[in-house]
Coordinates of C-alpha atoms in Angstrom, one line a residue:
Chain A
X1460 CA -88.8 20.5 -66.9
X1461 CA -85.2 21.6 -66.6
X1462 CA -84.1 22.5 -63.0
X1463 CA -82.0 25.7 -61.4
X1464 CA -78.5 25.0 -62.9
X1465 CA -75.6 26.2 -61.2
X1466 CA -71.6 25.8 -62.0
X1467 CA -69.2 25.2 -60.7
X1468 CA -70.2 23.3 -58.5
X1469 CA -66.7 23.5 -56.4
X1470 CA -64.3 25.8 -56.2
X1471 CA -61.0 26.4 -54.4
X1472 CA -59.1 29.5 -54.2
X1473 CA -56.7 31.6 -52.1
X1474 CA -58.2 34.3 -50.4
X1475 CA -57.8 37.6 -52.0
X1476 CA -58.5 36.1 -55.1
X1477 CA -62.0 36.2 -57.0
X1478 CA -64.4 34.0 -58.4
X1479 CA -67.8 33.9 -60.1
X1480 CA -70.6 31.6 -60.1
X1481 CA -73.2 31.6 -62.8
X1482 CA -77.2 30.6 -62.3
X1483 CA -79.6 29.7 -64.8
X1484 CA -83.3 29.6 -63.4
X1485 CA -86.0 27.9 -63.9
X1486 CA -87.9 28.8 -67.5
X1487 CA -90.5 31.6 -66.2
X1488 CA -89.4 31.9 -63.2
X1489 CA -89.5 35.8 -62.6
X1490 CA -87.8 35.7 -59.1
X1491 CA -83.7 35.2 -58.4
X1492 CA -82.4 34.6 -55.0
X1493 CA -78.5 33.9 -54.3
X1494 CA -78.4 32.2 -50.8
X1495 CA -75.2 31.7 -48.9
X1496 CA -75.1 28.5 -47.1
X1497 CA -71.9 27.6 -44.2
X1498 CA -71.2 24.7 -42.6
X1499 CA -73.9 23.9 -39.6
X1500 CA -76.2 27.0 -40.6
X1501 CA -78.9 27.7 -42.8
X1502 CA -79.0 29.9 -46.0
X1503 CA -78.7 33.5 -45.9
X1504 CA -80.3 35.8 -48.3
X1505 CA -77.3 37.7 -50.7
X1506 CA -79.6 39.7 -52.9
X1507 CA -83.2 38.7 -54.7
X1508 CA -83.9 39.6 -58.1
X1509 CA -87.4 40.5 -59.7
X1510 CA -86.8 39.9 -63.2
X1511 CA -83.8 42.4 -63.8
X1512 CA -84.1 44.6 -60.8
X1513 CA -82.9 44.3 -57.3
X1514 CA -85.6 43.6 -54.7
X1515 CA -83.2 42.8 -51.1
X1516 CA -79.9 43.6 -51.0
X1517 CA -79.5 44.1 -47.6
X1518 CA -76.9 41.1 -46.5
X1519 CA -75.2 41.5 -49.6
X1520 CA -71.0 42.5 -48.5
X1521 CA -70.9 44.8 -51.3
X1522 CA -67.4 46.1 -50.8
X1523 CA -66.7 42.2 -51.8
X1524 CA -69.6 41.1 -53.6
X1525 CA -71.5 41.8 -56.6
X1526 CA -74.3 40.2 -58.5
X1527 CA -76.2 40.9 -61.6
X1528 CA -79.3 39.2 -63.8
X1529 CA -78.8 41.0 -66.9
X1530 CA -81.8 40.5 -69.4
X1531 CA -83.6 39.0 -66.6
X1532 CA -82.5 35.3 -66.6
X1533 CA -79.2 34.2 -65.7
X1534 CA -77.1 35.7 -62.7
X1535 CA -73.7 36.1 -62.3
X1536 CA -72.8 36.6 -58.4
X1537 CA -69.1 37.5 -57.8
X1538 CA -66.8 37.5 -54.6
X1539 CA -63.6 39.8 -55.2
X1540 CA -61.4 39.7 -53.1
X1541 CA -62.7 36.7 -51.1
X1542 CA -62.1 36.1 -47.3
X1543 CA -61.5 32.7 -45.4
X1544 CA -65.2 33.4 -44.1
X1545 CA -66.4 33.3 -47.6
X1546 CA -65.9 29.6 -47.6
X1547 CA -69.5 28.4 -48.0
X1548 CA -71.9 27.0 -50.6
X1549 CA -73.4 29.3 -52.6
X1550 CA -77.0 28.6 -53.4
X1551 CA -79.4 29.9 -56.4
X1552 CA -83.3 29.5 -56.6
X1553 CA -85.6 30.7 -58.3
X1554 CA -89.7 31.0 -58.0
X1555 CA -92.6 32.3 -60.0
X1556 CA -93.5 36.8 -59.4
X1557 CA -94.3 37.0 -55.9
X1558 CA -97.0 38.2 -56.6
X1559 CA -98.2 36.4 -59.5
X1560 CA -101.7 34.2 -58.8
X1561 CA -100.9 30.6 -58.0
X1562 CA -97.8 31.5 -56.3
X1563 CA -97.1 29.4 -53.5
X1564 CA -94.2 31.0 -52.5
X1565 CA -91.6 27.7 -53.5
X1566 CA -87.9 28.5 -54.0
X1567 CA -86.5 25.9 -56.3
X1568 CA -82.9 25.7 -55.5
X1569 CA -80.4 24.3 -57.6
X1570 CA -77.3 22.2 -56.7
X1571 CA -75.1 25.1 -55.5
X1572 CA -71.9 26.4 -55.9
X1573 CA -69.4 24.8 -53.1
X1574 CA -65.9 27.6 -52.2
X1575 CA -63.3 26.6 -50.6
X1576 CA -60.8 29.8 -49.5
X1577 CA -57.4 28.9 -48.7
Chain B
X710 CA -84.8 41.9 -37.0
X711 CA -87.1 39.3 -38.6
X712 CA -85.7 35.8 -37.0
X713 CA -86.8 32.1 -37.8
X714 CA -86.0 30.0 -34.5
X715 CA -85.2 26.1 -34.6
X716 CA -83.5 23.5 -32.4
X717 CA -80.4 23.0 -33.8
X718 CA -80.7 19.1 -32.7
X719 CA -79.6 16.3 -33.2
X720 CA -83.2 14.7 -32.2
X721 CA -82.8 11.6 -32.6
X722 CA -85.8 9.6 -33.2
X723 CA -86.1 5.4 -33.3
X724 CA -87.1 4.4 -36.1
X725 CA -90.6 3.6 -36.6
X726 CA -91.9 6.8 -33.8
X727 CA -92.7 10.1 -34.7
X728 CA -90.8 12.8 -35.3
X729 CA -91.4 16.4 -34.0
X730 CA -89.8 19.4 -35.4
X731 CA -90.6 23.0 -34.1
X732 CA -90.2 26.8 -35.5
X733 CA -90.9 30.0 -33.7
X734 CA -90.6 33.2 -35.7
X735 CA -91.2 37.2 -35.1
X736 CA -92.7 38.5 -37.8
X737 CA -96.3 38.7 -37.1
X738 CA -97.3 39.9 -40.7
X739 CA -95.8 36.6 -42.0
X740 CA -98.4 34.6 -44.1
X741 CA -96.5 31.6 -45.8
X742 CA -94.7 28.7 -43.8
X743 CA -92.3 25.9 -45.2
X744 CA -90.6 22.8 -44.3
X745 CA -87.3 22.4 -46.6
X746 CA -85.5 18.5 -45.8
X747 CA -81.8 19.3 -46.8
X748 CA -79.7 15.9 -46.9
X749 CA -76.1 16.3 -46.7
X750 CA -74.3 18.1 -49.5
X751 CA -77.3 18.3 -51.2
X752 CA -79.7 21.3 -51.5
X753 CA -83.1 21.7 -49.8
X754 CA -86.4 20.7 -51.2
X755 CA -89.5 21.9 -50.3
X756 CA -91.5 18.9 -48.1
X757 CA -94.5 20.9 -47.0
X758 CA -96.1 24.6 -47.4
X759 CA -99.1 25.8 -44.9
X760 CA -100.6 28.9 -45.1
X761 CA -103.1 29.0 -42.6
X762 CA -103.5 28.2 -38.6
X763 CA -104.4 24.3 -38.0
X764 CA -102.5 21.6 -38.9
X765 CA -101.8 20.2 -43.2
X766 CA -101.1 16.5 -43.7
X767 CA -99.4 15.2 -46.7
X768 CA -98.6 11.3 -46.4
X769 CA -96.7 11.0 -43.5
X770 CA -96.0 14.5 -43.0
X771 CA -98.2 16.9 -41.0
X772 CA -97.7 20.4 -40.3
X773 CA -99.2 22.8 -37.6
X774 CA -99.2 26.5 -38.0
X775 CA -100.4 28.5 -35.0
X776 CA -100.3 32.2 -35.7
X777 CA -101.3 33.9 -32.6
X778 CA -98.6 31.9 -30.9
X779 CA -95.9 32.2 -34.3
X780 CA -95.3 28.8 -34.3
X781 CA -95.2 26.4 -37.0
X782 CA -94.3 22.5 -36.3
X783 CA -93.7 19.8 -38.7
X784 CA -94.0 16.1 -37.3
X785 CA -93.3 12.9 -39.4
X786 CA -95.1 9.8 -38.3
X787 CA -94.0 6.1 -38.8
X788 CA -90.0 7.5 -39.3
X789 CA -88.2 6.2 -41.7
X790 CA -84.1 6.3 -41.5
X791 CA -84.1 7.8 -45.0
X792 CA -86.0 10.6 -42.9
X793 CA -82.6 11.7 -41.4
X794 CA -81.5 14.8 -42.9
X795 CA -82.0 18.5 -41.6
X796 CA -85.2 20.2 -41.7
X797 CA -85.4 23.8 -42.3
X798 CA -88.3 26.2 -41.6
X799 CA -88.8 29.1 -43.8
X800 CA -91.6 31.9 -43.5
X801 CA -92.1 35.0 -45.5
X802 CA -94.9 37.5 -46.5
X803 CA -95.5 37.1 -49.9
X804 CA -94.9 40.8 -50.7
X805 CA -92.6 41.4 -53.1
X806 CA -90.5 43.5 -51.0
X807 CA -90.1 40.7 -48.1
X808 CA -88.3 37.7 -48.4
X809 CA -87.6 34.5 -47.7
X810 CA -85.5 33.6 -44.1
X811 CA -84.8 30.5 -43.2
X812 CA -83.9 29.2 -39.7
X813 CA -80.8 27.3 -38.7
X814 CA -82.1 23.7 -39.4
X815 CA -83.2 21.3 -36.8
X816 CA -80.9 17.6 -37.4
X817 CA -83.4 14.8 -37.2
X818 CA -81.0 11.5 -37.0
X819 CA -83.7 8.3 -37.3
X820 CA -82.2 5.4 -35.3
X821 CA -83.0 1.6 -37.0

């Protein structure tokens, strides 16, 4: 069974420019979630998708960032204009409906997206 | 604020001796624990799920969930230096509108 793919997998810009990173799930996998991962800490929920629709949103920067999962299976997040601070890897994963019997609750995380802002 | 608490470490452990990792976390309506081992530059994978209070053993790796106190350990006997990585604790509430928050990571460095 193919995994979470991701790309690119790095990425170095200058700040105030943008960049995109593109996610492909897991076959099936009804849930999204873009993770944001620095140096030393763990991830930190962007924004979690439920097929199409947004389910958390909370610690997403929107006046920088913006994701979408158009037709319900690949994402696109993007950062415009990125900050030093963005500088992070950017993780996918994706997991079966919440609430969908069997669940366990797993994320399946895929290899991430490293950015680099000069 | 729903906060995951770990150690930030490094625990180092000789190799051979168990290791102990520990989680505190606020939510009191959280239902589903996880142990993720991230190695370096790579991303985390899942080691061990419990759902309920006592403790869940999976080959080397047993982990203790303690509701009333919101505690959830994870200890790895006989360790192994391939064992050294960081080991993130993750709870949510399985309800679609909760999510997922991992803690900081605890660094477990196993000495030969």
């Amino acid at each position: 069974e193919a995994g979470v793919a991701q790309s690119p997998r790095y990425k170095i810009i200058e700040k105030r420019q943008s960049v995109a990173f593109w996610c492909n799930p897991i076959s099936g996998h009804a849930t999204l979630y873009w993770y944001q991962q620095i140096l030393g800490q763990g991830p930190k929920l962007l924004i979690q998708f439920q097929n199409n629709g947004v389910v958390d949103d909370s610690q997403l920067p929107k006046d920088r960032f913006s994701a979408e999962r158009l037709k319900g299976v690949d994402s696109t997040l993007k950062i415009q204009p990125a900050k030093l601070e963005d500088s992070a890897v950017y993780l996918c994963a994706s997991s079966l409906d919440l609430l969908a019997a069997g669940n366990t609750g797993e994320l399946f995380f895929g290899e991430g997206s490293r950015l680099t802002v000069l | 604020q729903k906060e995951v608490e770990q150690n930030s470490g490094p625990l180092s452990v000789p190799e051979g001796a168990i290791a102990s990792l520990n989680c505190t976390y606020s939510d009191r309506v959280s239902q589903s624990f996880f142990w993720y081992r991230q190695y370096s530059g790579k991303s985390p994978e899942l080691i061990m799920s419990i759902y309920s209070n006592g403790d869940k053993e999976d080959g080397r790796f047993t982990a203790q969930l303690n509701k009333a106190s919101q505690y959830v350990s994870l200890l790895i006997r006989d360790s192994q230096p391939s064992d050294s990585a960081t080991y993130l604790c993750a709870v949510n509430s399985l309800n679609r509108d909760d999510k997922i928050i991992f803690g900081k990571g605890t660094r477990l460095h196993i000495l030969p």
